[in-house]
PDB file of C-alpha atoms in Angstrom:
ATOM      1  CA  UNK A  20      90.234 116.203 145.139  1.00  0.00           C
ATOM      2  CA  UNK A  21      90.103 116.437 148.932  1.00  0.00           C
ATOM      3  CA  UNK A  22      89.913 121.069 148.077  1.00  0.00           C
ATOM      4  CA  UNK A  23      87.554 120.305 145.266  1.00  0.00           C
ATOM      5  CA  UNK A  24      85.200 118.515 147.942  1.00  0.00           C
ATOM      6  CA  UNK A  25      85.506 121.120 150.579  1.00  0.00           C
ATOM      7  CA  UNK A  26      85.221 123.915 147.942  1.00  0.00           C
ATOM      8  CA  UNK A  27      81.774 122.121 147.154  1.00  0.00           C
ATOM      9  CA  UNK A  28      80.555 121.852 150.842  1.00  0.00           C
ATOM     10  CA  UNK A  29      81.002 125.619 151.567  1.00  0.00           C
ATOM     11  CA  UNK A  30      79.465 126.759 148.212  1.00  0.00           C
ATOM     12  CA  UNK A  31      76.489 124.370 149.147  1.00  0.00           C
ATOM     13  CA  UNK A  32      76.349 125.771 152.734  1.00  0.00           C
ATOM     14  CA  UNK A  33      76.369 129.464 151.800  1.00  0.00           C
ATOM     15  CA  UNK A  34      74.205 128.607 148.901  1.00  0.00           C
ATOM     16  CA  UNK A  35      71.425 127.196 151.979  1.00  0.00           C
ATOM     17  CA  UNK A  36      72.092 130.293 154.018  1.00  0.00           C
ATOM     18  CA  UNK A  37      71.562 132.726 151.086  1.00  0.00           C
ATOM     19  CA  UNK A  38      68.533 130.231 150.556  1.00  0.00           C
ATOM     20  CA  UNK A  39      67.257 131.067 154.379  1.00  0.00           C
ATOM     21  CA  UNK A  40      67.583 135.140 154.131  1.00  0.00           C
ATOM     22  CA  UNK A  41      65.886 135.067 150.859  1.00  0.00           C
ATOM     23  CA  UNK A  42      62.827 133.024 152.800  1.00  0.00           C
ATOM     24  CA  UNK A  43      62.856 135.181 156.015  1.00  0.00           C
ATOM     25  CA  UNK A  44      62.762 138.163 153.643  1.00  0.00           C
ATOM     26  CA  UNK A  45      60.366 137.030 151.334  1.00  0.00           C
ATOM     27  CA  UNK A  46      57.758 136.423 154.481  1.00  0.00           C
ATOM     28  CA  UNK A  47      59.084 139.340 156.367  1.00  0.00           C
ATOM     29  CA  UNK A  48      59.944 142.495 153.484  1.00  0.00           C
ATOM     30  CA  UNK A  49      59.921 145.175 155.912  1.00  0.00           C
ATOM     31  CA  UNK A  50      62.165 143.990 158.485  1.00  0.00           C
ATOM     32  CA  UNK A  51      65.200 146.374 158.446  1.00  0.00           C
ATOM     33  CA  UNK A  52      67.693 144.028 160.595  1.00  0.00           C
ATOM     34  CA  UNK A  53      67.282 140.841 158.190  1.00  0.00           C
ATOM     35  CA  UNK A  54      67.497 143.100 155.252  1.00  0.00           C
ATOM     36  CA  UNK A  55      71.036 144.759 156.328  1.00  0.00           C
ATOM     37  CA  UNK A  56      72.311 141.135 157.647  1.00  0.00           C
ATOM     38  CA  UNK A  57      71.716 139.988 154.398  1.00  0.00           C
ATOM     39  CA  UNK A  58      73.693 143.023 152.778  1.00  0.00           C
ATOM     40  CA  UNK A  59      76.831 142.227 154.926  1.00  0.00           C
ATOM     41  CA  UNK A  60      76.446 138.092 154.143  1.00  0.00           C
ATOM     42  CA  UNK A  61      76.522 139.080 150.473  1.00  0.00           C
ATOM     43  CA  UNK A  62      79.267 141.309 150.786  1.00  0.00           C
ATOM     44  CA  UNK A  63      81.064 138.606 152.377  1.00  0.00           C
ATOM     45  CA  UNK A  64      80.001 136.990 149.006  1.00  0.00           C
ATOM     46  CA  UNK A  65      81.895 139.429 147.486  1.00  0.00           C
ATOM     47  CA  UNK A  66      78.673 140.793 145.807  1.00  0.00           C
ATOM     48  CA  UNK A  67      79.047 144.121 146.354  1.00  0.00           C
ATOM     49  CA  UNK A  68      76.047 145.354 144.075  1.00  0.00           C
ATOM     50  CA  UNK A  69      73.643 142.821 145.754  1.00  0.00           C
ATOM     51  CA  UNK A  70      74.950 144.136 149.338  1.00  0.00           C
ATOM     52  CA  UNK A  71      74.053 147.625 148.674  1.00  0.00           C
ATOM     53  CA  UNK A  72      70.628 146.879 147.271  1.00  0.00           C
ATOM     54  CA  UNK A  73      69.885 145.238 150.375  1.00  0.00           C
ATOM     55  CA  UNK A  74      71.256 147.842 152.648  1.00  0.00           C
ATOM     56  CA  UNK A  75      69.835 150.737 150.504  1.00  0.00           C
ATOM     57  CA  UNK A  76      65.991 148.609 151.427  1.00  0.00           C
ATOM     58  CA  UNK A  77      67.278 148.017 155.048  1.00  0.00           C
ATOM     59  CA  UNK A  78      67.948 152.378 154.933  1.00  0.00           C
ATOM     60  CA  UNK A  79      64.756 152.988 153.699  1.00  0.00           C
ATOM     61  CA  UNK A  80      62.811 150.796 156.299  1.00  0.00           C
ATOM     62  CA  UNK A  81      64.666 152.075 159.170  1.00  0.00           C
ATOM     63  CA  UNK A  82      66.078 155.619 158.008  1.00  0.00           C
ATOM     64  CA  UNK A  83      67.624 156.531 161.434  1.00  0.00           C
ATOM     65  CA  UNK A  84      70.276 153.436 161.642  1.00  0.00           C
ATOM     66  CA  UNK A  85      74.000 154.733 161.422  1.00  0.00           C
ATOM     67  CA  UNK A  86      75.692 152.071 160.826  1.00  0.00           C
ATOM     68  CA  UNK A  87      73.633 150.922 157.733  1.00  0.00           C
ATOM     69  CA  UNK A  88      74.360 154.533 156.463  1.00  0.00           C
ATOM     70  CA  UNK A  89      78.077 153.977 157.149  1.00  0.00           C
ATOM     71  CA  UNK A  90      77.772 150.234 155.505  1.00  0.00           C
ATOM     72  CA  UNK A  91      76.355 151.949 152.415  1.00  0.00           C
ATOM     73  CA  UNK A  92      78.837 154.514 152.056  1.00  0.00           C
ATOM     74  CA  UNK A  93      81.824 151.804 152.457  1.00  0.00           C
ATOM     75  CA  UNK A  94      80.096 149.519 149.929  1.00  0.00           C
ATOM     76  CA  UNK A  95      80.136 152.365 147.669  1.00  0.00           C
ATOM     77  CA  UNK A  96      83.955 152.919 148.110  1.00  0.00           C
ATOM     78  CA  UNK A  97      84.564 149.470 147.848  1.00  0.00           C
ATOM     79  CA  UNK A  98      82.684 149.727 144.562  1.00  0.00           C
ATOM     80  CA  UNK A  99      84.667 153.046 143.659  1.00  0.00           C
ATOM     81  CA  UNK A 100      87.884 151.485 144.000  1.00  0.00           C
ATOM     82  CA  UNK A 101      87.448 148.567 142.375  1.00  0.00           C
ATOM     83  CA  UNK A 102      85.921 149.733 139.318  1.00  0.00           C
ATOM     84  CA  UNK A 103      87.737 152.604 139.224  1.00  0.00           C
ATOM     85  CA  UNK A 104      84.710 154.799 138.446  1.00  0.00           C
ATOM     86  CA  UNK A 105      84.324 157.480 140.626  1.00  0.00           C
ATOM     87  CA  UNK A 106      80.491 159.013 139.875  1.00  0.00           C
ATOM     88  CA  UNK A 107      78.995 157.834 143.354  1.00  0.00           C
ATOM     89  CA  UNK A 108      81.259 159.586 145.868  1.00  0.00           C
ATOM     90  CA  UNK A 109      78.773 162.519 145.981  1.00  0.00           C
ATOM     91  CA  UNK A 110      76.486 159.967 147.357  1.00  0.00           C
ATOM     92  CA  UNK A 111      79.027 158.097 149.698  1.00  0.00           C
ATOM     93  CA  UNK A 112      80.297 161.065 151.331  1.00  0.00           C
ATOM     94  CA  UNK A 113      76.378 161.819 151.818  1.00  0.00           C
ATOM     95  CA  UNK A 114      75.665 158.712 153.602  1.00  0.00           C
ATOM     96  CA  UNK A 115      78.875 159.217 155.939  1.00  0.00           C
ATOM     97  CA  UNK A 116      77.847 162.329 156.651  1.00  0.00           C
ATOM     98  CA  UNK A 117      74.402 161.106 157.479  1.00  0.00           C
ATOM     99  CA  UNK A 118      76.104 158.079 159.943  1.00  0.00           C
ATOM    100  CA  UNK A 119      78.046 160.963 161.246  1.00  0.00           C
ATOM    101  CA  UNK A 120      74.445 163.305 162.648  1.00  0.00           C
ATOM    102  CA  UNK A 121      73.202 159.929 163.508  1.00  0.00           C
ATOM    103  CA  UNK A 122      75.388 158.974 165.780  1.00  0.00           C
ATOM    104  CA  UNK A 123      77.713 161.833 166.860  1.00  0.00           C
ATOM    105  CA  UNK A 124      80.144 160.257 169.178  1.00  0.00           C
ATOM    106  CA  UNK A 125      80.715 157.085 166.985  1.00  0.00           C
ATOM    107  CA  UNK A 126      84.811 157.303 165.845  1.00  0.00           C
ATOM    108  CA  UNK A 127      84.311 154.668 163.303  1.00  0.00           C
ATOM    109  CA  UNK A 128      82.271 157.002 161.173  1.00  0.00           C
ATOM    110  CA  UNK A 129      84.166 160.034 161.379  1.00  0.00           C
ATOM    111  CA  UNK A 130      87.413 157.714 160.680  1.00  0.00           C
ATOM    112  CA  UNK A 131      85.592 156.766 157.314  1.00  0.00           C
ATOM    113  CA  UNK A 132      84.385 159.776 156.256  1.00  0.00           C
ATOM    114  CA  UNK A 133      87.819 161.178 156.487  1.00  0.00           C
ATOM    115  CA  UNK A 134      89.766 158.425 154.946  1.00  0.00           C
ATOM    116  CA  UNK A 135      87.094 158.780 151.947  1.00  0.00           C
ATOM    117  CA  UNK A 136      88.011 162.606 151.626  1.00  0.00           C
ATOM    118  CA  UNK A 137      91.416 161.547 151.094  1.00  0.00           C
ATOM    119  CA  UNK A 138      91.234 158.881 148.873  1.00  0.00           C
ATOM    120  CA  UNK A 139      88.327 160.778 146.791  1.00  0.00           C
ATOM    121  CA  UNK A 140      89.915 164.579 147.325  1.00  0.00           C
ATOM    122  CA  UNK A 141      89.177 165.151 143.581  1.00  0.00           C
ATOM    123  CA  UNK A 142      85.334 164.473 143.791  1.00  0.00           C
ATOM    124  CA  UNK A 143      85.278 165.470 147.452  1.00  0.00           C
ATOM    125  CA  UNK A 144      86.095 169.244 146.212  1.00  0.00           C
ATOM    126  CA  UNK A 145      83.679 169.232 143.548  1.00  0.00           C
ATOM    127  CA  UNK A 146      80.994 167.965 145.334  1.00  0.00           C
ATOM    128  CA  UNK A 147      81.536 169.756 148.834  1.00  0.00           C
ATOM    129  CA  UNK A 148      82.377 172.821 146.413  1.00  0.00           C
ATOM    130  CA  UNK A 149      86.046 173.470 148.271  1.00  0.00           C
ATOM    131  CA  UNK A 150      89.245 173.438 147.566  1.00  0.00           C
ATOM    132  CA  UNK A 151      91.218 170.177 147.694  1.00  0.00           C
ATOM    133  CA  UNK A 152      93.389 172.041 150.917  1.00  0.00           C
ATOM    134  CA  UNK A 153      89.891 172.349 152.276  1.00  0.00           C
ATOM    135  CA  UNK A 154      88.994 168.855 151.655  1.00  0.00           C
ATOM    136  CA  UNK A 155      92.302 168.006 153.671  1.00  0.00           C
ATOM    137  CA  UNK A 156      91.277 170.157 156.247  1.00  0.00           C
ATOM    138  CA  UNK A 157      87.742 168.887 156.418  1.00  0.00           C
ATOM    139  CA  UNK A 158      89.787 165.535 156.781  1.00  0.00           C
ATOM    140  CA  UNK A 159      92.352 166.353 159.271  1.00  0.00           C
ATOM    141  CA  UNK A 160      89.145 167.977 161.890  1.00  0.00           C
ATOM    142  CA  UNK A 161      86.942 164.403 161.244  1.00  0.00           C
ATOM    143  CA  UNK A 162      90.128 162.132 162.258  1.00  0.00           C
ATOM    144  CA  UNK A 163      90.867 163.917 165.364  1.00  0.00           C
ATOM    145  CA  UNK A 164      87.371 164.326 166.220  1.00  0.00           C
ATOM    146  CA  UNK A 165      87.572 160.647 165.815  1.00  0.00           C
ATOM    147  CA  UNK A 166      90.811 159.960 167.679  1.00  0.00           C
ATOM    148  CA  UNK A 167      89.116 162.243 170.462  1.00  0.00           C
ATOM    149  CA  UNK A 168      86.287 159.765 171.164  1.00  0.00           C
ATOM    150  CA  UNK A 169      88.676 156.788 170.740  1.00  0.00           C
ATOM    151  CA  UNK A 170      92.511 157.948 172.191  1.00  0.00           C
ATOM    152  CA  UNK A 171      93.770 154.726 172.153  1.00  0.00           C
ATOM    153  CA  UNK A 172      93.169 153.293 168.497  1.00  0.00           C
ATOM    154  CA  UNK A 173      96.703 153.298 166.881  1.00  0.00           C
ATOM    155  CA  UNK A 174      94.974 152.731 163.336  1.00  0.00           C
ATOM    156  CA  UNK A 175      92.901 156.137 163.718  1.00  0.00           C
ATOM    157  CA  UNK A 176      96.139 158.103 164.567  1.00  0.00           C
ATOM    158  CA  UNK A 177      98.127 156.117 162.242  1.00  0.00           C
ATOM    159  CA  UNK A 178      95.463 157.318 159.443  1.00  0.00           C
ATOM    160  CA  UNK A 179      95.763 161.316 161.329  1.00  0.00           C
ATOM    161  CA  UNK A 180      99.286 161.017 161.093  1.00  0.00           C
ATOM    162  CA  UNK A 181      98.588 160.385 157.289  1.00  0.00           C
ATOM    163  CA  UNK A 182      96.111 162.768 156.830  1.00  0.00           C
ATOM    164  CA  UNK A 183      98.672 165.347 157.206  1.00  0.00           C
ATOM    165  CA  UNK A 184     100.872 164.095 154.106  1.00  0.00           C
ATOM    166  CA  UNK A 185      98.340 165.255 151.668  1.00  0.00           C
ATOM    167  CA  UNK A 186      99.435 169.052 152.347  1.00  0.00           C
ATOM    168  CA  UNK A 187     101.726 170.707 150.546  1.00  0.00           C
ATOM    169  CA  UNK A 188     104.390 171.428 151.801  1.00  0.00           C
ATOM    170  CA  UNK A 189     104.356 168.961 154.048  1.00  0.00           C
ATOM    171  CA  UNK A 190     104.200 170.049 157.282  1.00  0.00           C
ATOM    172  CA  UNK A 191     107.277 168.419 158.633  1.00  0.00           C
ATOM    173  CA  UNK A 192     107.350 169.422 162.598  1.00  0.00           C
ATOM    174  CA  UNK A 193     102.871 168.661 162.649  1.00  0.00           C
ATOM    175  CA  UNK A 194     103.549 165.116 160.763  1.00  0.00           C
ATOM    176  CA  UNK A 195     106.102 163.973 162.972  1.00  0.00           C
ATOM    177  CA  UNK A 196     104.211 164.652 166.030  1.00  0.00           C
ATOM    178  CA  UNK A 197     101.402 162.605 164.820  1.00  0.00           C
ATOM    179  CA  UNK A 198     103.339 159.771 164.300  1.00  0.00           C
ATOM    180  CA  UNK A 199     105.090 160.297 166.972  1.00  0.00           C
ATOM    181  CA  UNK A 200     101.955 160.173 168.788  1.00  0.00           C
ATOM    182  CA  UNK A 201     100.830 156.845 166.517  1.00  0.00           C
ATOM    183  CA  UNK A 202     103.733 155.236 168.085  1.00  0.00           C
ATOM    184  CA  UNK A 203     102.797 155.479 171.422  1.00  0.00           C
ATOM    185  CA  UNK A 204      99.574 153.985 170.761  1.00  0.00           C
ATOM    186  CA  UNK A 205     101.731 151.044 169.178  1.00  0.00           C
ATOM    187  CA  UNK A 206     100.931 147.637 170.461  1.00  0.00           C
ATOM    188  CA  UNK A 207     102.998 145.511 168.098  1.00  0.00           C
ATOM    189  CA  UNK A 208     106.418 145.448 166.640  1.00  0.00           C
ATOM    190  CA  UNK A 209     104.950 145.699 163.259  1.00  0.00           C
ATOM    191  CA  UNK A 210     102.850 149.150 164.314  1.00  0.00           C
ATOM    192  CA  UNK A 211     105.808 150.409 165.932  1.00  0.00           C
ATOM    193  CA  UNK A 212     108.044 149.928 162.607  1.00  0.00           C
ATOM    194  CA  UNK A 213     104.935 151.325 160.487  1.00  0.00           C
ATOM    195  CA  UNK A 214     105.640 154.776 162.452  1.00  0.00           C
ATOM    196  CA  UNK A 215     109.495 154.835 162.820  1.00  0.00           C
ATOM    197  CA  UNK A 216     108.890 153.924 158.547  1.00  0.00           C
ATOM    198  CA  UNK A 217     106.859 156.935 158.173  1.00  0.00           C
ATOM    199  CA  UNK A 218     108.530 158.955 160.378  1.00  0.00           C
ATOM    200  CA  UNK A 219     111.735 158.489 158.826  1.00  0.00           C
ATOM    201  CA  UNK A 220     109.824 159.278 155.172  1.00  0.00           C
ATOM    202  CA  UNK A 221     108.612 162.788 156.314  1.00  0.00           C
ATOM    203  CA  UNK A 222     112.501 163.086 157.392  1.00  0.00           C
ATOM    204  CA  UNK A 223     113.623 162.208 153.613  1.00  0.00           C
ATOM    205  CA  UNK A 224     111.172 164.465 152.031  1.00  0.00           C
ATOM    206  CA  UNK A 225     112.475 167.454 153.764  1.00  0.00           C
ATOM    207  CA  UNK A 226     115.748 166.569 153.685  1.00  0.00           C
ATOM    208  CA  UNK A 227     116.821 165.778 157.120  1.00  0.00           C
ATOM    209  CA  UNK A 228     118.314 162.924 156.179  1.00  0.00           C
ATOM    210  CA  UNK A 229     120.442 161.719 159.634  1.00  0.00           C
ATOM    211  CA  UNK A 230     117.064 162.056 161.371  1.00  0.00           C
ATOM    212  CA  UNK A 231     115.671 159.993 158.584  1.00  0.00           C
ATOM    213  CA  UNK A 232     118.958 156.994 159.163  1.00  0.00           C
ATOM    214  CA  UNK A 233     117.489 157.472 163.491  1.00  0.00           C
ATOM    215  CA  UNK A 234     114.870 156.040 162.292  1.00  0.00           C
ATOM    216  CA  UNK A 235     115.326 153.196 160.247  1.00  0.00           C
ATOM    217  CA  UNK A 236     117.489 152.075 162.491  1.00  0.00           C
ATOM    218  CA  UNK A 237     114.409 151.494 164.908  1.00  0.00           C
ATOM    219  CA  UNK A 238     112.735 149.406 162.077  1.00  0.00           C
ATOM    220  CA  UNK A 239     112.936 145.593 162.891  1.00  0.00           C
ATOM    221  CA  UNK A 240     113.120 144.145 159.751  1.00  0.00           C
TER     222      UNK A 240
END
């Protein structure tokens, strides 16, 4: 009962907030802020379709704003993944690359748009019109731009260090200095095990398997 009653409260207080965008809106249509606030507080909602309405109006009101573009482009991933229907990438690797001239020196853009070209490699060749070992590529240069403008994020070089297991072969002596390099960044026990993990995977998969046993060994379990 006592759930049931709090379940009820926060449906009827983000059913009064959704009430009080839709208001400000409805007086103010062209205001690009309350527009892309709105997006996010739906997306929190879990309404993924109504968030990227709203951003798409907040992009078209205020066409130079980055991190709508890079909102838009993660809703549509979000979207991708979930539904399992890929026909949009095209367009979210568009509005990456668009966050990306907009704001040059953000790392959080050029982190996305790289983890997108790996998870969408398929559609990423197609539309870019390269190879899928260019698409990597393409990948592997946006991450270490990124980790370039941001040296101390462990989750960008984490994700670099990743970026190289999509080559084949793998790359065995580059992979391992990555994570290598990830684990310096490490801040927790739980990062630091992530990269002795991975490390002692790239070990496995080309068969150096008493570097691989180094390794786990490190990993607090």
């Amino acid at each position: 009962i006592w759930r049931d009653r709090l379940a009820q409260r926060i449906r009827m207080r983000l059913d009064r907030v959704r009430k009080l965008y839709l208001a400000f809106i409805e007086k103010h249509p062209n205001h690009a802020r309350a527009r892309a606030a709105y997006g996010s507080f739906l997306a929190h909602l879990d309404d993924q379709q109504g968030a990227l309405r709203e951003l798409k109006a907040s992009a078209k009101l205020a066409p130079f704003n980055a991190a709508v573009q890079n909102n838009i482009a993660t809703h549509l991933g979000t979207l991708a993944v979930e539904s399992g229907r890929h026909a949009r990438v095209g367009e979210l690797l568009e509005a990456y690359q668009k966050s990306i001239r907009l704001a040059p020196r953000a790392p959080l853009y050029r982190h996305n748009y790289a983890i997108a070209l790996s998870l969408f490699q398929t559609e990423a060749a197609a539309h870019l019109k390269l190879t899928p070992r260019e698409v990597t590529e393409e990948a592997l240069k946006q991450i270490t731009e990124a980790l370039r403008l941001d040296p101390n994020n462990f989750e960008i070089a984490a994700d670099l260090a990743e970026t190289h297991h999509h080559f084949k072969p793998l790359p065995r002596k580059k992979t391992l200095a990555a994570w290598q390099h990830a684990a310096t960044l490490a801040t927790t026990d739980d990062e630091r095990g992530w990269a002795e993990l991975q490390m002692a995977i790239v070990n496995i998969e080309t068969n150096h398997f008493q570097a691989a046993k180094q390794h786990l060994e490190k990993v607090n379990v």
